[in-house]
Amino acid sequence: MLFPHKHLISARDLSAADVEMIFDRSREYLDFLRLSDRSHDRKRNDLQGVSVVLAFFENSTRTRVSFELAAKRLGAEVTAFQAAASSVAKGETLLDTILNIETMKVDILVMRHHHSGAHEFLSMQQNRVSSSIVNAGDGQHEHPTQGLLDAFTLQEKFGSLRGMRYCLVGDILHSRVARSNIPVFQALGAEVAVCGPGTLMPNLDAFGVKIFSHIDEAVQWADALNVLRIQHERMQEGLIPTLREFVRQFGVKRHHIEQKPSLAILHPGPINRGIELEAEVADAAQSLILSQVERGVVVRMAVLSLLAEHRKGSV
Ligand code: NCD
């Protein structure tokens, strides 16, 4: 079966079958990478002849390296450009920049941009932009591969997400990770909740999630927590009284994981030790933070190869 989408812009566009298709392929790549110890054994040619451009208009460590490794391990021709060093800094519009890159024959454009909706805008320029667009984070809107890799990490650990109680903790308002996590987990049958200060809580009426206002309640309810960073860079004004009060009410502490050893801890990174979670929690056996990073590469390999197949129109 062919992956039915040309782009990956929003996790809300993915059905449960689409997500399972991505996960089946991710599992195949995970097995492949585990069997290969040396870097030249880690290469496949699924994306041979496919050009991938990584356009990051906003800071990134994990996501950029992860997409770059994913594309290279599948044999793609990869070019990365940093917005700070590009003509964007000279006043060029996003559309002009992308049209210029496109002219150089790009198949897949992986982009991170500080404006929510930047990817959707480009995908709507159908007559002018022909590459497949992958959203690697747009403002506070979405980060679909993060939602997918978080779900894949937990599905690998627990076998299924059906009926799992999953809670996102912290700054939900500014979190594109939360907005992409919720639809993926719900599509796979998990019960989703959020926990954070009222001032960092968007209107979630349309999402059908439970809301907790203290970390103790979330710990008691959940099978897994995804702990989010406070996104100071997206806050116009102080939305929390003091960091100390935030930590007291919403920080995940050692006693939480001691009290519930079955609780799985996720975090998309970068972590701020001592704020949203104590250092011991990040390093505990229950923490899946580094597994998430490992799974991130194979999930992105899967997304890139399924989009490339969609473009070719054959499996
Ligand atoms: C997140 C992001 O950039 O949206 N990180 C990531 O991609 N791994 C979350 C964050 O910045 O806090």
Tab-separated table of C-alpha atoms and ligand atoms in Angstrom, residues 62-63 112 143 146 176-177 229 231 268-270, ligand 1:
chain	number	residue	atom	x	y	z
A	62	ARG	CA	18.319	16.621	18.131
A	63	THR	CA	15.778	17.119	15.373
A	112	ARG	CA	11.659	24.119	11.010
A	143	HIS	CA	5.993	18.877	15.448
A	146	GLN	CA	8.098	14.179	17.636
A	176	ARG	CA	4.042	22.107	19.435
A	177	VAL	CA	5.091	18.730	20.849
A	229	ARG	CA	10.166	22.366	28.883
A	231	GLN	CA	9.235	27.680	26.374
A	268	PRO	CA	11.365	15.611	23.961
A	269	GLY	CA	14.494	17.520	25.023
A	270	PRO	CA	16.205	19.826	25.605
B	1	NCD	C1	11.159	20.437	21.087
B	1	NCD	C2	10.941	21.468	19.999
B	1	NCD	O1	11.884	22.058	19.484
B	1	NCD	O2	9.792	21.638	19.685
B	1	NCD	N1	12.367	19.784	21.026
B	1	NCD	C3	12.626	18.868	20.059
B	1	NCD	O3	12.296	19.021	18.914
B	1	NCD	N2	13.247	17.735	20.437
B	1	NCD	C4	10.754	20.891	22.411
B	1	NCD	C5	11.429	22.079	23.037
B	1	NCD	O4	12.078	22.877	22.405
B	1	NCD	O5	11.229	22.215	24.244
